[in-house]
Short mmCIF file of C-alpha atoms and ligand atoms in Angstrom, two decimals:
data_model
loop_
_atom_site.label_atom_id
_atom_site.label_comp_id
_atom_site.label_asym_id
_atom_site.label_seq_id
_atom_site.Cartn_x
_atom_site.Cartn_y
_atom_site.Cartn_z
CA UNK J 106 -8.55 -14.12 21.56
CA UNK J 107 -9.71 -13.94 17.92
CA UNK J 108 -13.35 -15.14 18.28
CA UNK J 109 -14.44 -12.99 15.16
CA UNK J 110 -14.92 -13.74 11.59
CA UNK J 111 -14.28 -11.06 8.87
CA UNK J 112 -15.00 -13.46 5.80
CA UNK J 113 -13.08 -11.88 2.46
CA UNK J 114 -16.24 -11.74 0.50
CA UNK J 115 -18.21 -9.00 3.49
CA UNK J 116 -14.39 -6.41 2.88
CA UNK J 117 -16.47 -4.79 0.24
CA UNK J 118 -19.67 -3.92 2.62
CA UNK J 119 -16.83 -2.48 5.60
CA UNK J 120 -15.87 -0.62 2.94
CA UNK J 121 -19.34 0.31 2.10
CA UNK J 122 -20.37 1.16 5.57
CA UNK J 123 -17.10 3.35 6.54
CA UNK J 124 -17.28 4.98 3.10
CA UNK J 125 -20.90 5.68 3.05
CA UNK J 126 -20.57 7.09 6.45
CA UNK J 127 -18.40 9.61 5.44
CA UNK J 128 -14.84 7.87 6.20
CA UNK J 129 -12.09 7.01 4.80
CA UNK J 130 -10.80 3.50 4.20
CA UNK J 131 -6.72 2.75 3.60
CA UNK J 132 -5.73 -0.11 2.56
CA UNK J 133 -2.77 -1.80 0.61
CA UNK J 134 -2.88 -0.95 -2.64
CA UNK J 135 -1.08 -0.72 -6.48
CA UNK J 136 0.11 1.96 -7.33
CA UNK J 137 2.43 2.42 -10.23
CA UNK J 138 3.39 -1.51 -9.64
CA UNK J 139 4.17 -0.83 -6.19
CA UNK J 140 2.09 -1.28 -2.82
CA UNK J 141 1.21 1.43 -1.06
CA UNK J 142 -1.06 2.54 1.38
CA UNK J 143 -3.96 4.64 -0.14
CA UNK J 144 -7.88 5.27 0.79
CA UNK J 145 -9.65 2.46 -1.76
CA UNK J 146 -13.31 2.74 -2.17
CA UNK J 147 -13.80 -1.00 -3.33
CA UNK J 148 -12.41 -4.40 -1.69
CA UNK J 149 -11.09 -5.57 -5.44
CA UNK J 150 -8.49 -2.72 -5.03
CA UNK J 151 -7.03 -4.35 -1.86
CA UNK J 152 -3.74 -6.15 -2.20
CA UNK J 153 -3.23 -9.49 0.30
CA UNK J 154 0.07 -10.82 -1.38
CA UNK J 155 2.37 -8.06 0.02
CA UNK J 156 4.87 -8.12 2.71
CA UNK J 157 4.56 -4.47 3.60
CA UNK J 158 3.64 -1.33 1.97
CA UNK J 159 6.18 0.47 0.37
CA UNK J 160 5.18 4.00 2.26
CA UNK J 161 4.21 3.95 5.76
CA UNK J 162 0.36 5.08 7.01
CA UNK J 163 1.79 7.61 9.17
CA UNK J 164 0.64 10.36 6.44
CA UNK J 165 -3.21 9.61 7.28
CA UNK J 166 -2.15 10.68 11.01
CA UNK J 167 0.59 12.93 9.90
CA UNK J 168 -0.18 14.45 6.42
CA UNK J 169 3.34 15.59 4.66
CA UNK J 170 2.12 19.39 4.48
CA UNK J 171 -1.02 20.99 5.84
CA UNK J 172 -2.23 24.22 6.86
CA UNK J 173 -1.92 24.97 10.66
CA UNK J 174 -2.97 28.62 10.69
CA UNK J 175 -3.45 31.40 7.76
CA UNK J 176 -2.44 35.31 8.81
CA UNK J 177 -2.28 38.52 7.31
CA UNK J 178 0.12 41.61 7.80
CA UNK J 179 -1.56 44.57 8.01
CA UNK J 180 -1.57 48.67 9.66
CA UNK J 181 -2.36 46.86 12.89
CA UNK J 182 0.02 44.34 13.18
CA UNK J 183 -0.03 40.13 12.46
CA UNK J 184 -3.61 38.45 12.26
CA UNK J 185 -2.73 35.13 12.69
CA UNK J 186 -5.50 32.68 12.98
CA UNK J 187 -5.53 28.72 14.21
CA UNK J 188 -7.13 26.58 11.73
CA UNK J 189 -9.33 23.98 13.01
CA UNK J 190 -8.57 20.42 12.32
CA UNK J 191 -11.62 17.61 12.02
CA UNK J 192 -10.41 14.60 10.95
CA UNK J 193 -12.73 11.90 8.90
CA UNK J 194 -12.78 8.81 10.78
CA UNK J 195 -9.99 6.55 9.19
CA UNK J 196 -9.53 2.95 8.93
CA UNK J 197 -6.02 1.62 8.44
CA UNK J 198 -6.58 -1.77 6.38
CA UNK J 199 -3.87 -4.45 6.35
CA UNK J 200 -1.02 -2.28 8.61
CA UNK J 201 1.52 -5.04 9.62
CA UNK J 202 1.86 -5.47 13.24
CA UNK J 203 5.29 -4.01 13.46
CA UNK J 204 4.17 -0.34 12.14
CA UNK J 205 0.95 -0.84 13.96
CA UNK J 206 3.36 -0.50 17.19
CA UNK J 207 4.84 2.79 15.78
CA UNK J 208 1.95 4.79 16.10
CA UNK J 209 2.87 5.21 20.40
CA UNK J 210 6.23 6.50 18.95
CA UNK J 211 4.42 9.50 17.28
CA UNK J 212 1.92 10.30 20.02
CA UNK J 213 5.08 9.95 22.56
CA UNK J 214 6.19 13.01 20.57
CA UNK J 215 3.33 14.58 19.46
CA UNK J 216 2.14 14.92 23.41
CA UNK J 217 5.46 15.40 24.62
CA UNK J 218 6.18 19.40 25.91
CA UNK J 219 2.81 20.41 23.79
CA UNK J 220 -0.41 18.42 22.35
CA UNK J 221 -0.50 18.78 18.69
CA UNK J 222 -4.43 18.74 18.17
CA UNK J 223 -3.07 18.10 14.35
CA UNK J 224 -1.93 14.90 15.11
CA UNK J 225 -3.81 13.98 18.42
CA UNK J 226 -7.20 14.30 16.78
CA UNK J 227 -6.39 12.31 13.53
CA UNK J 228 -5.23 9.32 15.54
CA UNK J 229 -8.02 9.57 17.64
CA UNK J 230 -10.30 8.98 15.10
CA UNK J 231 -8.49 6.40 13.62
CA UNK J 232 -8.51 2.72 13.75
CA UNK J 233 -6.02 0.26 12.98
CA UNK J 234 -6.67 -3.06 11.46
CA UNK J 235 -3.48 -5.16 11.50
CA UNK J 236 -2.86 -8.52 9.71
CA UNK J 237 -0.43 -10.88 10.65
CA UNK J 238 2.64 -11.39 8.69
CA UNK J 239 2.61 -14.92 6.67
CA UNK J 240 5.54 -14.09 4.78
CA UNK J 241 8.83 -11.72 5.23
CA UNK J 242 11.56 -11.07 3.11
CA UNK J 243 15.51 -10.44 4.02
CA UNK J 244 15.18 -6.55 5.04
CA UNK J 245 12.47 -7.66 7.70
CA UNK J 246 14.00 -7.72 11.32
CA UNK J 247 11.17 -6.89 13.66
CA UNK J 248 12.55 -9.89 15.99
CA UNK J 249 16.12 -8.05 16.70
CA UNK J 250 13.97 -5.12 17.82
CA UNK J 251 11.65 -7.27 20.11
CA UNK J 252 8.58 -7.06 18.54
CA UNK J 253 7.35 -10.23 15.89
CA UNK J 254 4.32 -10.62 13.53
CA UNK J 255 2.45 -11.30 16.81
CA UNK J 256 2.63 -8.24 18.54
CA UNK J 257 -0.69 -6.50 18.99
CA UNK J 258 0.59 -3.22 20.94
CA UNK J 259 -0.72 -0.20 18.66
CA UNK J 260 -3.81 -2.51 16.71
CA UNK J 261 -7.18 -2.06 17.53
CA UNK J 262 -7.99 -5.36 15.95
CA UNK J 263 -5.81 -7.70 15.16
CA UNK J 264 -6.40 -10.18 11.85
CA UNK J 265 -5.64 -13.68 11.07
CA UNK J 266 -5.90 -15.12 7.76
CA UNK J 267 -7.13 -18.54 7.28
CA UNK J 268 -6.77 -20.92 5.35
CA UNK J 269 -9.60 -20.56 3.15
CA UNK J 270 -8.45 -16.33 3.02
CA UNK J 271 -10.92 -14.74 5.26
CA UNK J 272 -9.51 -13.56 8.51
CA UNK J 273 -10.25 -14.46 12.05
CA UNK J 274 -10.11 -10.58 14.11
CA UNK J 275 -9.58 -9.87 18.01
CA UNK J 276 -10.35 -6.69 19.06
CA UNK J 277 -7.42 -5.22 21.28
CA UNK J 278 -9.20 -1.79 22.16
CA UNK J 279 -12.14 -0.44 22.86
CA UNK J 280 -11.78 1.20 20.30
CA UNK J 281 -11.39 -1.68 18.47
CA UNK J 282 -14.38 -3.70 20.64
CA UNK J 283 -16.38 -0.26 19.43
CA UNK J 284 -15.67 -0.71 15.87
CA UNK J 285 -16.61 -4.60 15.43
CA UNK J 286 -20.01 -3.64 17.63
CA UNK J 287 -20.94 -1.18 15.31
CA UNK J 288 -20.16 -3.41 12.32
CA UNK J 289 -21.38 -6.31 13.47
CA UNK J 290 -22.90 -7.25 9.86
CA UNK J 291 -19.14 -8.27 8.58
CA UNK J 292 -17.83 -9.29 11.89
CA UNK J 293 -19.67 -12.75 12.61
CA UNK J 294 -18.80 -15.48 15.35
CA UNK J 295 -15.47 -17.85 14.75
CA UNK J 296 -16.29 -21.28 14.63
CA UNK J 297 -12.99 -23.36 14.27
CA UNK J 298 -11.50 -21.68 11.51
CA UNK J 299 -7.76 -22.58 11.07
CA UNK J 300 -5.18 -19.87 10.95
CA UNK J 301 -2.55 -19.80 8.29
CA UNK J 302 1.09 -20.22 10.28
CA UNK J 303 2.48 -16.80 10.89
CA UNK J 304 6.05 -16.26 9.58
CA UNK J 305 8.41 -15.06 12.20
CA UNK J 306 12.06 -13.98 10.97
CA UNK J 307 14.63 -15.11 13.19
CA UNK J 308 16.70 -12.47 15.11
CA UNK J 309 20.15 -11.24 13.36
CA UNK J 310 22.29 -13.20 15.19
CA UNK J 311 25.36 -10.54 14.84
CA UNK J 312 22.70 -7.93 16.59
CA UNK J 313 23.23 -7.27 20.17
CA UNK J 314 20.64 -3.89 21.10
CA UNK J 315 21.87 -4.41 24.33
CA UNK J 316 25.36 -3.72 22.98
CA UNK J 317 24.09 -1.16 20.58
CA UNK J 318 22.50 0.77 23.28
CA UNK J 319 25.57 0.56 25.96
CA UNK J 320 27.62 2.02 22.65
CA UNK J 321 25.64 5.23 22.03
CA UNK J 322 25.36 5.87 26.05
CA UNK J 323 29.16 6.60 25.57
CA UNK J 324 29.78 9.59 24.15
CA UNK J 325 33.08 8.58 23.42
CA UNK J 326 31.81 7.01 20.45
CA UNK J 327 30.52 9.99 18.75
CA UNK J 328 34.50 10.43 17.37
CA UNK J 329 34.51 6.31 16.25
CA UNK J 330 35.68 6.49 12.70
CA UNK J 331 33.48 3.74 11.97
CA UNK J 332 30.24 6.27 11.58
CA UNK J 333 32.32 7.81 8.28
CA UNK J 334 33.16 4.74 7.06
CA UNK J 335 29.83 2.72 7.28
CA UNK J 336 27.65 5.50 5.98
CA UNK J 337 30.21 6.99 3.36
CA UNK J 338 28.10 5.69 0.79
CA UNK J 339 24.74 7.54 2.34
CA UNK J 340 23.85 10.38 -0.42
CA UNK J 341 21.05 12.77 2.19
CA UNK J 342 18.17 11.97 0.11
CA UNK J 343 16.03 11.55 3.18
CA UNK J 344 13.89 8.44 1.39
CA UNK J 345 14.62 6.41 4.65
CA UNK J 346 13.33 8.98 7.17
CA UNK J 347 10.18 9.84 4.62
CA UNK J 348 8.75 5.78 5.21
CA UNK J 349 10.20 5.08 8.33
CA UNK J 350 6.92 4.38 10.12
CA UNK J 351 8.18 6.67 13.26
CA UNK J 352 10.38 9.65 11.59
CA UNK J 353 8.28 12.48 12.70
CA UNK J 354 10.46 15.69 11.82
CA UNK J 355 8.89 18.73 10.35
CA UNK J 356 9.58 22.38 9.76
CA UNK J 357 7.10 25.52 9.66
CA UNK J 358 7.29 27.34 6.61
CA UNK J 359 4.66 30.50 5.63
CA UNK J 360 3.31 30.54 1.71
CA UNK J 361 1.94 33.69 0.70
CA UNK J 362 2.62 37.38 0.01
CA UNK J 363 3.94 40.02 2.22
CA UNK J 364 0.23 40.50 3.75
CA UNK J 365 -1.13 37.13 3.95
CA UNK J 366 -0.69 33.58 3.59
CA UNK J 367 -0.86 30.14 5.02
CA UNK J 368 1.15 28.65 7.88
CA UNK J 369 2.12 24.84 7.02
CA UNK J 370 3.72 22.15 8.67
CA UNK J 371 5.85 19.96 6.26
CA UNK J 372 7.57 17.15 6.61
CA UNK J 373 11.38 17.41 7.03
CA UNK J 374 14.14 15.06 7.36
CA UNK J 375 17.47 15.16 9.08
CA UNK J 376 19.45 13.64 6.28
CA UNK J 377 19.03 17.18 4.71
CA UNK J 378 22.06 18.93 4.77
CA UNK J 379 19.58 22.16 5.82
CA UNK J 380 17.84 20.75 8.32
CA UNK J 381 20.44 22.17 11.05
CA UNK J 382 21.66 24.79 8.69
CA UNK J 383 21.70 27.94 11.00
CA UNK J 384 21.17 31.49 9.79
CA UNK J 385 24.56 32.22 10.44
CA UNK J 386 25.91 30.08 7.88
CA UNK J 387 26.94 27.46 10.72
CA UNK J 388 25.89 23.65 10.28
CA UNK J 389 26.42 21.41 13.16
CA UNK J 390 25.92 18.72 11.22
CA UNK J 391 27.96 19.68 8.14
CA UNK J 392 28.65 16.33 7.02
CA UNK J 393 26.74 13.48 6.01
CA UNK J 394 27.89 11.02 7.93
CA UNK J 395 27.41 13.33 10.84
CA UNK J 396 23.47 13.25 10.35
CA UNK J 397 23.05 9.89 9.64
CA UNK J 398 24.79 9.65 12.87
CA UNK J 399 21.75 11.80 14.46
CA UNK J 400 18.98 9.16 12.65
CA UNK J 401 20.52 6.01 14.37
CA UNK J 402 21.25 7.79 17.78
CA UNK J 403 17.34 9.11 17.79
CA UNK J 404 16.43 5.33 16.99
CA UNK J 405 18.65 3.30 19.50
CA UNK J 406 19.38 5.99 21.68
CA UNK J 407 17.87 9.72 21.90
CA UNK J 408 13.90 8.40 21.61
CA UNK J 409 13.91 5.77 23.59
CA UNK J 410 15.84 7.03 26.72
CA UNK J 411 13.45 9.72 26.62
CA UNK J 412 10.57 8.14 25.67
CA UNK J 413 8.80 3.99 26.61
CA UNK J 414 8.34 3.76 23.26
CA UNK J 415 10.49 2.29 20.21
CA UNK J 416 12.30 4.84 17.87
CA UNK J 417 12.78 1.67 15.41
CA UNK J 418 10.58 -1.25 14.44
CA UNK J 419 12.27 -3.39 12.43
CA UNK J 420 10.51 -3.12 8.99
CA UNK J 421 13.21 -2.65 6.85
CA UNK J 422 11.00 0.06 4.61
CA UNK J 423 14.72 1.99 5.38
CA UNK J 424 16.51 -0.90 3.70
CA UNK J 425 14.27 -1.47 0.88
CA UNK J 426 14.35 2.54 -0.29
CA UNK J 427 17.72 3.46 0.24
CA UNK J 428 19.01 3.90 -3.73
CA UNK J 429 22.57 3.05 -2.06
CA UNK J 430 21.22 0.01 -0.11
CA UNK J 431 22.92 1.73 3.18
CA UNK J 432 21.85 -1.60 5.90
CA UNK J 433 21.18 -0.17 9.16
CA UNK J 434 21.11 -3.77 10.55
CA UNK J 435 24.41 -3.63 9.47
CA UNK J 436 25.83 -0.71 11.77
CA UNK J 437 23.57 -2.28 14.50
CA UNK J 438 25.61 -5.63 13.57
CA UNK J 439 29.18 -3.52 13.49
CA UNK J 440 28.10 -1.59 16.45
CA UNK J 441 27.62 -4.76 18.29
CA UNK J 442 31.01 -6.21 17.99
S1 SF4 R 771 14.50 2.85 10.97
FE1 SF4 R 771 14.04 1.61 9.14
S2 SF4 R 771 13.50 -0.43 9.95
FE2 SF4 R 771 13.41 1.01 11.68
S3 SF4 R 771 11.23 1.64 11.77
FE3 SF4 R 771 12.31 3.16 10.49
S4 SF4 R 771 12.08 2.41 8.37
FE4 SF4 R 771 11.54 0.71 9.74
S1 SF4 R 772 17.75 6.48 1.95
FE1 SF4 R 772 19.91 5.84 1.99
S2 SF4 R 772 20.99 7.40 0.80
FE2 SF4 R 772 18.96 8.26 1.27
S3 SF4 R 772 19.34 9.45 3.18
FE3 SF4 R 772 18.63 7.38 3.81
S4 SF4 R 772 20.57 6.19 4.13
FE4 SF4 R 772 21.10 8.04 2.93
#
């Protein structure tokens, strides 16, 4: 139950007291005319008329390179040597509910066969602040996946705007509970505030996931000509998988000379032809079609038979970035027939 108030006007002194407390603060934000998640330092910076940001906040959890270990080659052998990884606390500002419910998607990963500390820790130390959705636009289809501008799965708090623009807040966590105690300055007691409506998209009504699903579980489909012919168009730049909210690939690379260097993790993408390129010269996936195959199997299929949690959200960042406008609501709509 929202019983909190978090008037507009008190943004700057969170900001303040997270900031001055040596954190870090993301929020929606412009940047080069576009709305992106980035740490802000002042409340003015924050945008509120956005539907969702063009990047997804996975990079505060899930930087796109860092340093995982540094060695050096010597006489003796490899020195190779952990580095240690301690996380600011971090506030996610504005997240929309559907990303907010990605975040189980990494950690289902992430924790899977091995705990990556690199991405454990970070999330641990950070706290989501969603905001309901007032507004969508025609590449948002969080309904078709199950999930609507009032899910609360993956928030800490969960925000309201009202009427008059400040927000009414529930805490879903305790982590969440935790964070309103300790500000307790901003986060004052509702008294009859009225919401604004929340917009909820209706479901594509050519979408079946049930459908979808039973398809992939067939392996018989793996030959259906229809994967060429829907994603011909689909040039392997990898934009979709880089703000998809639950794309987690990476690669290992080491940077340095022959006797020492850094270890890094980097974010990688399976729409690059390389990405299954082996050293023999082989590529299972030697056509493009072939790996955008693998990205909608790991969404609708691989991730979440293996996992509870979703490998796709429904917030149509994929959509929006694709430079060829490649629709994967559409080959969840032709995969449905
Ligand atoms: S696949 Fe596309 S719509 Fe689904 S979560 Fe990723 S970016 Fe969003
Ligand atoms: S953004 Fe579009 S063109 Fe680029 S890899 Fe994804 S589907 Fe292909």
């Amino acid at each position: 139950m929202a019983d909190k108030l978090l008037k507009r006007e008190d943004l700057g002194k969170l900001i303040g007291s997270v900031v001055g407390g040596g954190g870090v603060f993301v929020a929606p934000t412009i940047d080069a005319r576009q709305v992106v998640f980035k740490p802000v330092t002042k409340a003015e910076e924050i945008v509120t008329d956005y539907i969702v940001a063009r990047n997804s906040y996975k990079e505060y959890v899930f930087p796109q390179t860092e340093v995982v270990a540094d060695y050096t080659i010597g006489k003796d052998g490899v020195d190779l040597r952990s580095r240690k990884v301690e996380p600011k606390e971090t506030v996610i500002f504005g997240a929309r509910p559907c990303e907010a419910s990605s975040l189980s998607a990494l950690r289902a990963v992430f924790t899977w066969d091995f705990i990556d500390e690199f991405y454990t820790k970070r999330e641990d130390k950070t706290t989501v602040i969603s905001v309901g959705c007032t507004k969508a636009d025609e590449a948002c289809f969080c309904t078709t996946v199950a999930l609507s501008p009032e899910t609360k799965t993956g928030s800490d708090i969960y925000l309201l705007e009202t009427e008059s623009g400040d927000y009414l807040a529930e805490a879903v966590t305790d982590k969440g509970r935790a964070f309103i105690k300790k500000h307790a300055s901003v986060f004052g007691a509702a008294g009859g505030e009225k919401a604004k409506k929340l917009f909820i998209p209706e479901k594509i009504k050519g979408i079946d996931p049930g459908k979808v699903a039973e398809k992939l579980s067939d392996k018989g489909h793996y030959e259906d000509p229809v994967w060429a012919e829907l994603t011909r168009k689909c040039i392997g730049c990898g934009a979709c998988t880089f703000v998809c909210p639950t794309c987690h690939c990476f690669d290992i690379t080491d940077e340095g000379t022959a006797f020492e260097g850094e270890r890094r993790k980097n974010w990688d993408a399976c729409q690059f032809d390389t990405f299954t390129l082996h050293a023999s010269g082989h590529n299972p996936r030697d056509l493009q079609y072939k790996r955008w195959r693998n990205r909608f199997n790991c969404k609708f299929s691989f991730y979440p038979n293996k996992f509870s949690s979703k490998g796709c959200v429904g917030c149509g960042r994929c959509i929006r970035v694709c430079p060829v406008r490649l629709d994967i609501t559409e080959v969840m709509e032709e995969l449905s027939k």
